[in-house]
N, CA and C atoms as an extended XYZ file, in Angstrom:
405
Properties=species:S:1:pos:R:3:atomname:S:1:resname:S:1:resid:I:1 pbc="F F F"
N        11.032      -22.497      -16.464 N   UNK     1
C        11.145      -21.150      -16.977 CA  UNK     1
C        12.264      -20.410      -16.289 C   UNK     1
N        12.417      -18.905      -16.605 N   UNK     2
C        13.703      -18.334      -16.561 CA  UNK     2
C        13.251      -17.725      -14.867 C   UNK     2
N        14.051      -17.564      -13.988 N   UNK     3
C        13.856      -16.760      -12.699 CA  UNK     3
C        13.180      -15.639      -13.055 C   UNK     3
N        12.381      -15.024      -12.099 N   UNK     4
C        12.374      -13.082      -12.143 CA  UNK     4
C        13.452      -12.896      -11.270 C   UNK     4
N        13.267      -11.519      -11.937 N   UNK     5
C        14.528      -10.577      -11.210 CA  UNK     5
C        14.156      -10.620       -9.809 C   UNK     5
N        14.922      -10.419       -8.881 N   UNK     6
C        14.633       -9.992       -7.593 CA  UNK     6
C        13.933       -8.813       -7.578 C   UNK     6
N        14.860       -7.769       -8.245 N   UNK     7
C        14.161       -6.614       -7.994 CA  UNK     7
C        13.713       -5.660       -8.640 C   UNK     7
N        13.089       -4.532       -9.217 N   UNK     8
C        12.609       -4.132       -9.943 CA  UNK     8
C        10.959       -3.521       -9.674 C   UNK     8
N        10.503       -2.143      -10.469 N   UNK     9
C         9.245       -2.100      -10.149 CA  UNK     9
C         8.127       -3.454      -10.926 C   UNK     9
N         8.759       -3.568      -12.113 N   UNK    10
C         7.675       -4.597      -12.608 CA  UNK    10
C         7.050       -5.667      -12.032 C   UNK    10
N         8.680       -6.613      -11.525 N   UNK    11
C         8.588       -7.925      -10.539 CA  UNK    11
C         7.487       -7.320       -9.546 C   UNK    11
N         7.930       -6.753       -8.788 N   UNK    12
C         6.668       -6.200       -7.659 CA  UNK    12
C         5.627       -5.877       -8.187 C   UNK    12
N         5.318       -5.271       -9.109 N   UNK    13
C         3.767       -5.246       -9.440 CA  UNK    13
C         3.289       -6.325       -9.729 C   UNK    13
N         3.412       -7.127      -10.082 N   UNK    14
C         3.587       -8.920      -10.969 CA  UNK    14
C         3.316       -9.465       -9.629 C   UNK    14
N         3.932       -9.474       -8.569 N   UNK    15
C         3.626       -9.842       -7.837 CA  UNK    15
C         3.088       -9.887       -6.283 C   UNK    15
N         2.560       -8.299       -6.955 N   UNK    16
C         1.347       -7.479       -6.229 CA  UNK    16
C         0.116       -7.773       -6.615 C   UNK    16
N         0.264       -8.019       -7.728 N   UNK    17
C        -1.016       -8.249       -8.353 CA  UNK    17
C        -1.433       -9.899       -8.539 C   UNK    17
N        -0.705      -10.854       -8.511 N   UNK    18
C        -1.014      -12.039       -8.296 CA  UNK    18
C        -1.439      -12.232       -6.908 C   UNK    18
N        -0.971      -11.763       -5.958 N   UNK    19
C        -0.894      -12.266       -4.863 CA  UNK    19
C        -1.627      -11.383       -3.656 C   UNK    19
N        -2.201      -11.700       -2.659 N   UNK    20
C        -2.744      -11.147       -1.452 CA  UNK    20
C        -1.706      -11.142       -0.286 C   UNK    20
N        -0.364      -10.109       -0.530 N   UNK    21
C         0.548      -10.120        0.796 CA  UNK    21
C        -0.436      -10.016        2.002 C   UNK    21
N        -0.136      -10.242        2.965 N   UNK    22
C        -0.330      -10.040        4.546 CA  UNK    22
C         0.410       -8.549        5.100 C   UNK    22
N        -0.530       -7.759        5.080 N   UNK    23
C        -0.052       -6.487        5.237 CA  UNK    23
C         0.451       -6.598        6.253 C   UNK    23
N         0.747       -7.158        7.143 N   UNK    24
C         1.846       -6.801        8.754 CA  UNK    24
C         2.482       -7.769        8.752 C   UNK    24
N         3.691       -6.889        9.262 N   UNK    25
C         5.272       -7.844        9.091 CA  UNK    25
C         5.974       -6.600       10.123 C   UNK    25
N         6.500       -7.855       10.599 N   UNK    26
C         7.989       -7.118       11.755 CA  UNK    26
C         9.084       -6.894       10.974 C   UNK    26
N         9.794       -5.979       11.628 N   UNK    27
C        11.087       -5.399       11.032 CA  UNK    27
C        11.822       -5.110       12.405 C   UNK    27
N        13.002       -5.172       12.147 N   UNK    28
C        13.662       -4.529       13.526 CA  UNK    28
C        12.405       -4.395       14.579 C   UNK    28
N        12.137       -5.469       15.305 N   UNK    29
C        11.252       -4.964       16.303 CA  UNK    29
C        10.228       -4.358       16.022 C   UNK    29
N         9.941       -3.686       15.121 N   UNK    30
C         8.837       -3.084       14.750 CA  UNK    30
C         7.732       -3.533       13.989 C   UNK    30
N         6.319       -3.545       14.425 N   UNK    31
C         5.269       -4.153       13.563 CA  UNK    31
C         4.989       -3.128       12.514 C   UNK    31
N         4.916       -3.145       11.281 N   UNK    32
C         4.354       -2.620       10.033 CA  UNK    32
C         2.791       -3.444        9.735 C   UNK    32
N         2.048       -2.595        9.791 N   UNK    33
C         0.739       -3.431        9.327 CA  UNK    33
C        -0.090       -1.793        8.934 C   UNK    33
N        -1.425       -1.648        8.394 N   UNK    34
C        -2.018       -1.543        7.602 CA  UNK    34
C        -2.792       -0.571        9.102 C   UNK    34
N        -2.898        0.856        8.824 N   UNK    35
C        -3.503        1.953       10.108 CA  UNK    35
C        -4.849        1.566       10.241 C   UNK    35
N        -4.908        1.554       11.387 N   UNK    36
C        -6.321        1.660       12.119 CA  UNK    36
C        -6.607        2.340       13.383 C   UNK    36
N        -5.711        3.641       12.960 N   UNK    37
C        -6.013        5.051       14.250 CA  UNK    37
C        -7.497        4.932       14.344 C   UNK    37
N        -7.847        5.306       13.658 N   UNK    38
C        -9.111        6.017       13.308 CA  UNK    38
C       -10.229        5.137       14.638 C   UNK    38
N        -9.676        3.975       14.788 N   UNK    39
C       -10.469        3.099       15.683 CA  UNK    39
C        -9.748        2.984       16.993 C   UNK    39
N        -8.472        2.777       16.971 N   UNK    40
C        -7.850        2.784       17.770 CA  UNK    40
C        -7.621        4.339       18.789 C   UNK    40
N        -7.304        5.373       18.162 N   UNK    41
C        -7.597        6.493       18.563 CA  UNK    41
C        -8.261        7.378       18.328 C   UNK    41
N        -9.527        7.596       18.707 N   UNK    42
C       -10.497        8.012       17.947 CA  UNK    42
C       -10.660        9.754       17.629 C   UNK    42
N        -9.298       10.101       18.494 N   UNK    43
C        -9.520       11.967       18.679 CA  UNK    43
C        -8.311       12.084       17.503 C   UNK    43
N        -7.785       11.351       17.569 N   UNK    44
C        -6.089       11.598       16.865 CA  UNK    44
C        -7.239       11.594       15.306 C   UNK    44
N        -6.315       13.161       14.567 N   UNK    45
C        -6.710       13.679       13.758 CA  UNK    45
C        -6.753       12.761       12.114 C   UNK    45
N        -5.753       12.666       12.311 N   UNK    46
C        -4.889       11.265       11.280 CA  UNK    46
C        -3.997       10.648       11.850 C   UNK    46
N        -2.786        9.491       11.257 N   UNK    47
C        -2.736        8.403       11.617 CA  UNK    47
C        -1.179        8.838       12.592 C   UNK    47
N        -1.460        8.400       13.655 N   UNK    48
C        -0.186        8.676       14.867 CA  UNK    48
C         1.106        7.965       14.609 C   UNK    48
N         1.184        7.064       14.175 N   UNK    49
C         2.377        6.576       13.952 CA  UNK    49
C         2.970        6.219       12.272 C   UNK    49
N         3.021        6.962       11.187 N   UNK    50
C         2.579        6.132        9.605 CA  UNK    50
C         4.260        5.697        9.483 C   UNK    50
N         4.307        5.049        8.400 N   UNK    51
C         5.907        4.745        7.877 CA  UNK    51
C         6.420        6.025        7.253 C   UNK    51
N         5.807        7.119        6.476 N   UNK    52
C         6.468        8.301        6.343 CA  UNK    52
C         5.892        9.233        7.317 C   UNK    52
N         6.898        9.722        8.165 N   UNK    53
C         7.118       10.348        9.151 CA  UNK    53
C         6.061       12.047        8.465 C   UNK    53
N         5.790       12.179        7.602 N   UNK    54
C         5.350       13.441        7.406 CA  UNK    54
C         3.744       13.275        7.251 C   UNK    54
N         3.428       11.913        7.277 N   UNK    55
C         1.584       12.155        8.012 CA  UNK    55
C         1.371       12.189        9.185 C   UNK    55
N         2.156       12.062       10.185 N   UNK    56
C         2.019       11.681       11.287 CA  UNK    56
C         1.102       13.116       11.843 C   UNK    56
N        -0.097       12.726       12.585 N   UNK    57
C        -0.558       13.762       13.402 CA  UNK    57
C         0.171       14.041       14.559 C   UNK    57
N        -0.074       15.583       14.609 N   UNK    58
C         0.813       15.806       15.906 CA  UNK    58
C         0.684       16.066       17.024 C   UNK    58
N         1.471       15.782       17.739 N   UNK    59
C         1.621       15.944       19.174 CA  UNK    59
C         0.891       16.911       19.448 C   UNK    59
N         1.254       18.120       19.195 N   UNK    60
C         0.595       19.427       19.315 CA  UNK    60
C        -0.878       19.618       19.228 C   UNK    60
N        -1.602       18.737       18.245 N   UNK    61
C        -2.685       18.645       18.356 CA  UNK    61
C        -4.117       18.263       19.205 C   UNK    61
N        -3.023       17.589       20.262 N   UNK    62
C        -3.985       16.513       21.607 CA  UNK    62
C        -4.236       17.873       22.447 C   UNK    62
N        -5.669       17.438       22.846 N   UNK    63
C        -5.875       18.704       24.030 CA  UNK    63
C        -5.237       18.742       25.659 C   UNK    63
N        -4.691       19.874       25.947 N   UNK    64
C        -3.766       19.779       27.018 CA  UNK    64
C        -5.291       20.541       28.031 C   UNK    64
N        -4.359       20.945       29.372 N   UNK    65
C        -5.477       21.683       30.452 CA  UNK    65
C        -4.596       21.055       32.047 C   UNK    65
N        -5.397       21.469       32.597 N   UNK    66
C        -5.062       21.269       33.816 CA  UNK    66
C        -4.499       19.529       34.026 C   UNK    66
N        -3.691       19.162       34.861 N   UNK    67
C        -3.464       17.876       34.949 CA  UNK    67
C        -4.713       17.761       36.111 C   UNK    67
N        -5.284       17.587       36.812 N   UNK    68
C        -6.186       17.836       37.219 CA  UNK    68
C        -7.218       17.753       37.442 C   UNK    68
N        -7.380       18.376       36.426 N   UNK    69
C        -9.152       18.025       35.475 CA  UNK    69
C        -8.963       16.507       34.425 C   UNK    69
N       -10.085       15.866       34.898 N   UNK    70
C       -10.085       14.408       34.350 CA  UNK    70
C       -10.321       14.688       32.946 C   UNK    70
N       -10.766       15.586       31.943 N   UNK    71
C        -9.997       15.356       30.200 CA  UNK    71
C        -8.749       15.308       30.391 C   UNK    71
N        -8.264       15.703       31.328 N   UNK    72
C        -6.858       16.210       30.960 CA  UNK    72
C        -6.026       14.984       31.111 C   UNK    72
N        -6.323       14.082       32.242 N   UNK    73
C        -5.860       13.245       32.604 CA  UNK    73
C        -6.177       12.099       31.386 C   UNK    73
N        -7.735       12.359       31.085 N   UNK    74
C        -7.923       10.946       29.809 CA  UNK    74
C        -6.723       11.342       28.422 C   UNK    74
N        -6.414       12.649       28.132 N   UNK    75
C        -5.401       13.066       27.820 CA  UNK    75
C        -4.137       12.888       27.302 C   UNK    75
N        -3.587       13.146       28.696 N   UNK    76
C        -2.550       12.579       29.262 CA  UNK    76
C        -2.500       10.526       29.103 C   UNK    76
N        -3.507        9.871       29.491 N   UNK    77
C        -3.318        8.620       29.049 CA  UNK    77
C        -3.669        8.536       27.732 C   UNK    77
N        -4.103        9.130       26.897 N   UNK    78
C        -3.978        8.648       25.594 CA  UNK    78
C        -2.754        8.968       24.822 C   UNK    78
N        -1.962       10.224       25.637 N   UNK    79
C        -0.780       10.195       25.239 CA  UNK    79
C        -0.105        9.149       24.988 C   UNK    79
N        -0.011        8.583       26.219 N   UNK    80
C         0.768        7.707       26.912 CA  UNK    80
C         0.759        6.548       25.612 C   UNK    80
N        -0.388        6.558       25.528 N   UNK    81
C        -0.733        5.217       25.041 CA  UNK    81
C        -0.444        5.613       23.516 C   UNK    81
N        -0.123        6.663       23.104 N   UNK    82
C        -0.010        7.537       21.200 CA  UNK    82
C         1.443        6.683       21.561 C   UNK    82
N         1.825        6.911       22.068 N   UNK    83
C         3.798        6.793       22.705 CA  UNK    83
C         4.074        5.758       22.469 C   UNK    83
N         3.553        4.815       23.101 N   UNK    84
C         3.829        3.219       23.388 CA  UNK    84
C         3.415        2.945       22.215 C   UNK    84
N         2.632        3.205       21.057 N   UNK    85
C         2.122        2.662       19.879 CA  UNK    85
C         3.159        3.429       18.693 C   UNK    85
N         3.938        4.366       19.221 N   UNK    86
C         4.716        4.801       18.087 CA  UNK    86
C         6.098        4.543       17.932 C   UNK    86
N         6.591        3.544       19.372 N   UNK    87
C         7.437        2.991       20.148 CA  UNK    87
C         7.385        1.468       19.162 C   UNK    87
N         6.460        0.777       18.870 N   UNK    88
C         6.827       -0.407       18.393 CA  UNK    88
C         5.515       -0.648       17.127 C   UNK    88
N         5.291        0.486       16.359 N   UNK    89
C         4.140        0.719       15.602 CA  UNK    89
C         4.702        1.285       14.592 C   UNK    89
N         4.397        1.129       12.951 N   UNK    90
C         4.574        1.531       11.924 CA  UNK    90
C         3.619        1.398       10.514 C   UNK    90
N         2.979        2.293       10.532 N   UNK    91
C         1.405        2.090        9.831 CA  UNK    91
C         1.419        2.576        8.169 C   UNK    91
N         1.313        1.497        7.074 N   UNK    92
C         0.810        2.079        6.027 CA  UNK    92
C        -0.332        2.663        5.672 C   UNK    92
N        -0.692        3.532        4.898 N   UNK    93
C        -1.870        3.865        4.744 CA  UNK    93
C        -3.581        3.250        3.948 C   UNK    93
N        -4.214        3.464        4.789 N   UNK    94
C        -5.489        2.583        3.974 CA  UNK    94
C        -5.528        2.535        2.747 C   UNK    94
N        -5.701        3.787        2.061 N   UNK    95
C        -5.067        3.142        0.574 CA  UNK    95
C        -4.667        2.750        0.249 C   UNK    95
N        -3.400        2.177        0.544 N   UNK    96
C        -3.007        0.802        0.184 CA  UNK    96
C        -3.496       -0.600       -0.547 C   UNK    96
N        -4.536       -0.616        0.531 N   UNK    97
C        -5.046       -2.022        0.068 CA  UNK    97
C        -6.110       -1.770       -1.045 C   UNK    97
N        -6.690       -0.161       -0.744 N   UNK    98
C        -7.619        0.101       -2.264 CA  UNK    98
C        -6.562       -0.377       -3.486 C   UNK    98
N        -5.000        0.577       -3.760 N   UNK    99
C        -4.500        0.711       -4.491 CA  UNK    99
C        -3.916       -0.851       -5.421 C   UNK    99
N        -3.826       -1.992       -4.080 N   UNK   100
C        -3.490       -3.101       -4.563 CA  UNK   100
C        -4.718       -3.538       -5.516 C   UNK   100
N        -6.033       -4.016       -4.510 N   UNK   101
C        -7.152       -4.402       -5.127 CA  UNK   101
C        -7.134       -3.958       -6.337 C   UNK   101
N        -7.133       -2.205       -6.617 N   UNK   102
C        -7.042       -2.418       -7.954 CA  UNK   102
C        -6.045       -2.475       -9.087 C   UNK   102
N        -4.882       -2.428       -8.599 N   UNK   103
C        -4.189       -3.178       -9.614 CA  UNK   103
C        -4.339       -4.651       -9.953 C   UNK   103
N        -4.634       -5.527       -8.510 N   UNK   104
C        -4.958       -7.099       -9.011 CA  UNK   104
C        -6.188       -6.738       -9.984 C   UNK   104
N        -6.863       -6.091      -10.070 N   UNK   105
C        -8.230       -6.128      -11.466 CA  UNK   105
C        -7.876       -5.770      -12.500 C   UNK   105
N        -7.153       -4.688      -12.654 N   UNK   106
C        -6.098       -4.208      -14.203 CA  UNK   106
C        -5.439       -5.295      -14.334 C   UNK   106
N        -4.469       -5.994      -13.239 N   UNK   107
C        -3.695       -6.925      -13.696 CA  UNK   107
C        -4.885       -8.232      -14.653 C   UNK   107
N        -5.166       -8.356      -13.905 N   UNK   108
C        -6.240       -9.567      -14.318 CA  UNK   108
C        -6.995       -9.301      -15.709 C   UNK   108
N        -7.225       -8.397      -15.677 N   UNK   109
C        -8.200       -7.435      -17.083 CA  UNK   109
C        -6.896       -7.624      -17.979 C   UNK   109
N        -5.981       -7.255      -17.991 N   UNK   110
C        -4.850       -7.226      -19.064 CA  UNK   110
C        -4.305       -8.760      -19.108 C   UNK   110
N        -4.153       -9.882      -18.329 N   UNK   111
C        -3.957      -10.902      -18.774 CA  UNK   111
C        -4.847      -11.500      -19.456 C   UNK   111
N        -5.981      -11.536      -19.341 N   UNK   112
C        -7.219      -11.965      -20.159 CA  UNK   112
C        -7.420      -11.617      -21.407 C   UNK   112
N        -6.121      -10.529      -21.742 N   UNK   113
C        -6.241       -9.829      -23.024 CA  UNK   113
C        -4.825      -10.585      -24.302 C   UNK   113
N        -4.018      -11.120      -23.064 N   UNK   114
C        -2.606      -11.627      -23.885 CA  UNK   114
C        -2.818      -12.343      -25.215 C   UNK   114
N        -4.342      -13.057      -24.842 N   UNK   115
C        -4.344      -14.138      -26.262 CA  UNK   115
C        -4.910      -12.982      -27.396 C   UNK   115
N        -5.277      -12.324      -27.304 N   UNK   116
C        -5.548      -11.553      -28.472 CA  UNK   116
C        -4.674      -10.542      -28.853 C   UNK   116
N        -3.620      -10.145      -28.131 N   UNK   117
C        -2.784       -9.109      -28.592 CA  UNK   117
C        -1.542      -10.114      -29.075 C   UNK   117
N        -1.284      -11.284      -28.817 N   UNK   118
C        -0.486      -12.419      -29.205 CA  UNK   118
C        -1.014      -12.732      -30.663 C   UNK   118
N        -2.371      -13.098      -30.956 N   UNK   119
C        -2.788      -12.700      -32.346 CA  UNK   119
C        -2.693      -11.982      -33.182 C   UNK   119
N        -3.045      -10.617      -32.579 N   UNK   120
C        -2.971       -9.177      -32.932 CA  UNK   120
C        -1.063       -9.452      -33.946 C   UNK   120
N        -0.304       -9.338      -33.001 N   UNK   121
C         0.574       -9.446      -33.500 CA  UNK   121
C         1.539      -10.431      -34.769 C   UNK   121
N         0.829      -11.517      -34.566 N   UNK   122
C         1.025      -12.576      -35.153 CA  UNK   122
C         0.726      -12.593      -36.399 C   UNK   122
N        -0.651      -11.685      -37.128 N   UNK   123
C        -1.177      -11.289      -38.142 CA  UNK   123
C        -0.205      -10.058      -38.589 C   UNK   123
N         0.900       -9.513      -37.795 N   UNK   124
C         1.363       -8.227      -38.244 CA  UNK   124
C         2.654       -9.197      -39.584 C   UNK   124
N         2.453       -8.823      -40.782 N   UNK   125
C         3.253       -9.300      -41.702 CA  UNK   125
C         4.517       -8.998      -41.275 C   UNK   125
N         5.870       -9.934      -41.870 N   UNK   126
C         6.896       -9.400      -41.443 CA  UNK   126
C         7.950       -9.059      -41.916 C   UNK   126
N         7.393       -8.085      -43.501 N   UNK   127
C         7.788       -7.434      -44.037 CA  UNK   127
C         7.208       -6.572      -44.624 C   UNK   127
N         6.878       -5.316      -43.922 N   UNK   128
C         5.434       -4.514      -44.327 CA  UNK   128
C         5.030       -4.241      -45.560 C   UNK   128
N         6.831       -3.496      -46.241 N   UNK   129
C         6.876       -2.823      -47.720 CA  UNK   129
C         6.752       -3.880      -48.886 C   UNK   129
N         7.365       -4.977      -48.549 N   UNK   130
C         7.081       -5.943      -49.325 CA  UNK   130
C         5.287       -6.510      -49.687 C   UNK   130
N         4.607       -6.786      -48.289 N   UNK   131
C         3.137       -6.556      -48.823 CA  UNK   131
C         2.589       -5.908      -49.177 C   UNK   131
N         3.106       -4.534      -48.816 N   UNK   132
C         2.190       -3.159      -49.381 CA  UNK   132
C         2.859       -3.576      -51.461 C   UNK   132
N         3.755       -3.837      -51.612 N   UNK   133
C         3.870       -3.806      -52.795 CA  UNK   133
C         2.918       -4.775      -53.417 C   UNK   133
N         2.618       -6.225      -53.090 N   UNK   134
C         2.551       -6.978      -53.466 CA  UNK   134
C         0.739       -6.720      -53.862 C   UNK   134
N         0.603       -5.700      -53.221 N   UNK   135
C        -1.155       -5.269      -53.332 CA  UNK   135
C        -0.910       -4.586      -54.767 C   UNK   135
């Protein structure tokens, strides 16, 4: 058969929907995989490090206080540790994998349908005015 295109939205859905990618992959040094703040940091509001820079929870949000006083210090190391994870961390969002799942089921639901719309069509005469006359 003929290649797919490289690129394109269709190709990618086609082969979003056939297939179960492996949500984490390196890039420049950087791991991309699939957020799991929520476990990983359990105060951080939403996700500390995402691939679009405009979910990112913020800095501003961690509780500050005395260096001093031991919240402050657990704090202060979870900073530390927000840092180092945003340093070599790049997180899509959980929906994601909802959004795939269900396109692989539409996808699947609509191929199961090809043999009958291949019919469907096949019955379409292919010269309309000519049968309408012929009635």
């Amino acid at each position: 058969g003929a290649d797919l295109p490289r690129g394109g939205f269709l190709t990618l859905s086609v082969l979003l929907a056939l297939a179960e990618p492996p949500w984490e992959l390196t890039c420049n040094s950087v791991m991309h995989r699939v957020c799991d703040c929520g476990t990983e940091f359990p105060g951080a509001p939403a996700c500390v490090t995402p691939v679009i820079e405009s979910h990112a929870a913020s800095a501003a949000s961690t509780p500050r206080g005395s260096p001093r006083h031991p919240a402050s210090l657990r704090a202060a190391k979870e900073l530390l540790r927000i840092e180092a994870c945003r340093r070599r961390e790049r997180h899509f969002p959980q929906r994601l994998i909802e959004l795939a799942r269900a396109l692989r089921t539409r996808f699947r639901e609509l191929s199961g349908q090809v043999s009958t719309f291949i019919e469907d069509l096949t019955s379409i005469p292919e010269n309309p005015a000519r049968h309408q006359q012929a009635r």
